[in-house]
Amino acid sequence: MTGAIFSHALRRNWRQILYWGLGMALLGFIVMWVIPDVDALQRTTEMLQAMPRPLLQFLNADDMAALATPEGFISIGFFSRAVLVFAVYAVSFGLRVTANEEDEGILDVLLSLPVPRWRVVVEKFAAYTLMFLIIVALSLGGLWLATSLTTLPVNMGRVLESGVAMIPVVLVMMALTTLIAVVVRRKATAVALTSGIIVGSYFIDFLGRAASGTAADSLRLVSFFNYYDFQAIIQTGIRIGDVVLLVVVTLVLLGGTVWAFARRDIGT
Amino acid sequence: MRQDNAVIETDRLGKVYSGRKGQVRALDRLDLSVQPGEIFGYLGPNGAGKTTTIRLLLDLIRPTMGQALIFGQDARENSVELHRRIGFLPGELNLWKNLTGDQVLDYVNSVRGRNDLPYARQLSERLSLDMGIRVRCYSSGNRRKLGLVIALMHKPDLLILDEPTNGLDPLIQQIFHDLMRETRAEGRSVFLSSHILSEVQAICDRVGILRGGQLQAVETVSALRSADFRWVTLRLREPVSPRLFDGLPGVSDVIQSSDGIRLRLVGDFDPLLRAVESAYILDIRTEEPSLEEIFLTYYGSHALSATSVEMAAR
Ligand SMILES: Nc1ncnc2c1ncn2[C@@H]1O[C@H](COP(=O)(O)OP(=O)(O)OP(=O)(O)O)[C@@H](O)[C@H]1O
Ligand SMILES: [Mg+2]
């Protein structure tokens, strides 16, 4: 029956939603906690400006203007970390789409039922996407709650936009994991390969930002982190073009997964 | 025995696995047909290609040559439709470890989009299976019972079972045999693989014997049973020399045992009786060969020692 795999995946994982959501909300609280007041932020910014530029880049805080506002601080303190934490979500749930059950030999039973292979991929991916949306909503809720406990003037609209813009980059990572796991078949290899690509992308983006005009800068185009510029979003708002691009990439990766999965032997 | 309404029909079905260590021809041009309402036993030693055949039928793996038709439809193209009518028990059964038996059945039931839970409950009671336990805590026999319930609960037209009684105790095996006979009585079909010859003998209508990926023979169980040899034991009042039987047509494997003379006879009785007519015959006993012996004959003496070890281990 359509939706059975989807709703089963949701039911089996609602605890995960809680853990991830509460964890991220906690991170939001901590970030808000360390912003004492706007003056202190200003002072921190001045102090940071005196620091050597590479060190600032390493701290992901090269953009002073962003840091000077509370939401800028949130952007660097929360979203720069959240996207990395969610990379772990993306890999671990990407593996659950087919790889884990194939590894455990369960797919033989599931696929002997009247269900086409593409539906296993699509329904599970949809379930883990919905779960992720809930987790992001919980995280933003945590940030909002933490903010409302302070007197800081925070531009919540921009914070929300940063959260929304983070969704497709995580979905790209999840779809990439799913595709690689379907193609390489060995779970350990898939994890290594995907993590390599994610870390590589992150560093290309990082180096490219640091050294504009270099080879790394032009390479940034292929790094999906390039399309989630949380500092720019805080200052100028969400970039619809980037979001659309990432969504399209997700769909292409998912299409590739379905294509490859329908074609191959299970569990060999 | 080709008929148009065959339940399973394979046409030069073949599978070559290609791995790091080169290629393995696991199944070679299999031509097989299973008829409605029959229990077909698929017999062969380890590595013969039984599981490969079964996974091809279920479209879990793809043939490197040939095709399989189930209910006249391509097993690959129409797999989703066909799976509605098939119940499957894998040889190596793995299920969701954190779910209880009930939850597993619930999930399977909802993926099938049916409501078979009442019958599933009856089945689990019949197999004395406790459904409230998590899969990881089931013994391997109980896990297989759960697998059987999954395969049987929607009363499929075709059951494909890979070594179904593996790990079941004799009592449950008996219940399983009953279930298979009931399935046949309802006109549904069963394709099961096995190493256990006595089981095949007990419930199957026909057997196919597979070795090294090649189908060696397909026979009805009754034909195999009436295969043209039997063991004859003659009890005579005075001992006679086994030499007496040298050169007798159809007689071989003559041994002197404490019971008398035991020999293997092919064909008519008459030459044998004439050879001993001067002796006083106390008793003549004949035994039909067991399927084991027929199996061994098909397999040749080469496989004999390995298989006898396997038999002795049971
Ligand atoms: N995934 C695979 N990759 C490579 N070779 C395989 C694979 N699966 C099976 N084989 C090989 O194919 C042959 C047939 O294996 P199969 O599992 O079909 O045998 P079987 O008759 O089911 O044996 P058993 O009675 O032990 O279950 C064996 O030689 C086996 O080693
Ligand atoms: Mg097998």
PDB file of N, CA and C and ligand atoms in Angstrom, chain B residues 45-52 54 91-92 162-163 193 195, ligand 2:
ATOM      1  N   PRO B  45      22.879 -30.332  -3.391  1.00  0.00           N
ATOM      2  CA  PRO B  45      23.847 -30.117  -2.314  1.00  0.00           C
ATOM      3  C   PRO B  45      24.176 -28.630  -2.149  1.00  0.00           C
ATOM      4  N   ASN B  46      24.955 -28.315  -1.148  1.00  0.00           N
ATOM      5  CA  ASN B  46      25.356 -26.925  -0.918  1.00  0.00           C
ATOM      6  C   ASN B  46      26.001 -26.339  -2.164  1.00  0.00           C
ATOM      7  N   GLY B  47      25.612 -25.135  -2.471  1.00  0.00           N
ATOM      8  CA  GLY B  47      26.226 -24.444  -3.601  1.00  0.00           C
ATOM      9  C   GLY B  47      25.693 -24.876  -4.955  1.00  0.00           C
ATOM     10  N   ALA B  48      24.609 -25.660  -4.961  1.00  0.00           N
ATOM     11  CA  ALA B  48      24.089 -26.168  -6.236  1.00  0.00           C
ATOM     12  C   ALA B  48      23.444 -25.060  -7.076  1.00  0.00           C
ATOM     13  N   GLY B  49      22.945 -24.029  -6.397  1.00  0.00           N
ATOM     14  CA  GLY B  49      22.273 -22.954  -7.127  1.00  0.00           C
ATOM     15  C   GLY B  49      20.802 -22.832  -6.787  1.00  0.00           C
ATOM     16  N   LYS B  50      20.363 -23.460  -5.719  1.00  0.00           N
ATOM     17  CA  LYS B  50      18.946 -23.407  -5.339  1.00  0.00           C
ATOM     18  C   LYS B  50      18.531 -21.992  -4.939  1.00  0.00           C
ATOM     19  N   THR B  51      19.310 -21.412  -4.037  1.00  0.00           N
ATOM     20  CA  THR B  51      18.979 -20.058  -3.592  1.00  0.00           C
ATOM     21  C   THR B  51      19.059 -19.076  -4.752  1.00  0.00           C
ATOM     22  N   THR B  52      20.033 -19.276  -5.609  1.00  0.00           N
ATOM     23  CA  THR B  52      20.163 -18.415  -6.791  1.00  0.00           C
ATOM     24  C   THR B  52      18.893 -18.476  -7.632  1.00  0.00           C
ATOM     25  N   ILE B  54      15.904 -19.279  -6.689  1.00  0.00           N
ATOM     26  CA  ILE B  54      14.782 -18.690  -5.969  1.00  0.00           C
ATOM     27  C   ILE B  54      14.847 -17.171  -5.985  1.00  0.00           C
ATOM     28  N   GLY B  91      16.098 -18.317   2.472  1.00  0.00           N
ATOM     29  CA  GLY B  91      16.910 -19.324   3.136  1.00  0.00           C
ATOM     30  C   GLY B  91      17.580 -18.755   4.371  1.00  0.00           C
ATOM     31  N   GLU B  92      18.065 -17.536   4.202  1.00  0.00           N
ATOM     32  CA  GLU B  92      18.660 -16.858   5.335  1.00  0.00           C
ATOM     33  C   GLU B  92      17.722 -15.719   5.692  1.00  0.00           C
ATOM     34  N   ASP B 162      12.675 -21.295   0.650  1.00  0.00           N
ATOM     35  CA  ASP B 162      14.063 -21.742   0.579  1.00  0.00           C
ATOM     36  C   ASP B 162      14.414 -22.445   1.888  1.00  0.00           C
ATOM     37  N   GLU B 163      14.537 -23.743   1.810  1.00  0.00           N
ATOM     38  CA  GLU B 163      14.818 -24.588   2.974  1.00  0.00           C
ATOM     39  C   GLU B 163      13.915 -24.249   4.161  1.00  0.00           C
ATOM     40  N   SER B 193      12.896 -25.573  -1.674  1.00  0.00           N
ATOM     41  CA  SER B 193      14.214 -26.182  -1.809  1.00  0.00           C
ATOM     42  C   SER B 193      14.528 -26.912  -0.519  1.00  0.00           C
ATOM     43  N   HIS B 195      17.541 -29.854   1.494  1.00  0.00           N
ATOM     44  CA  HIS B 195      18.558 -30.912   1.474  1.00  0.00           C
ATOM     45  C   HIS B 195      17.944 -32.184   2.011  1.00  0.00           C
TER      46      HIS B 195
HETATM   47 MG    MG C   2      20.698 -21.866  -0.397  1.00  0.00          MG
END
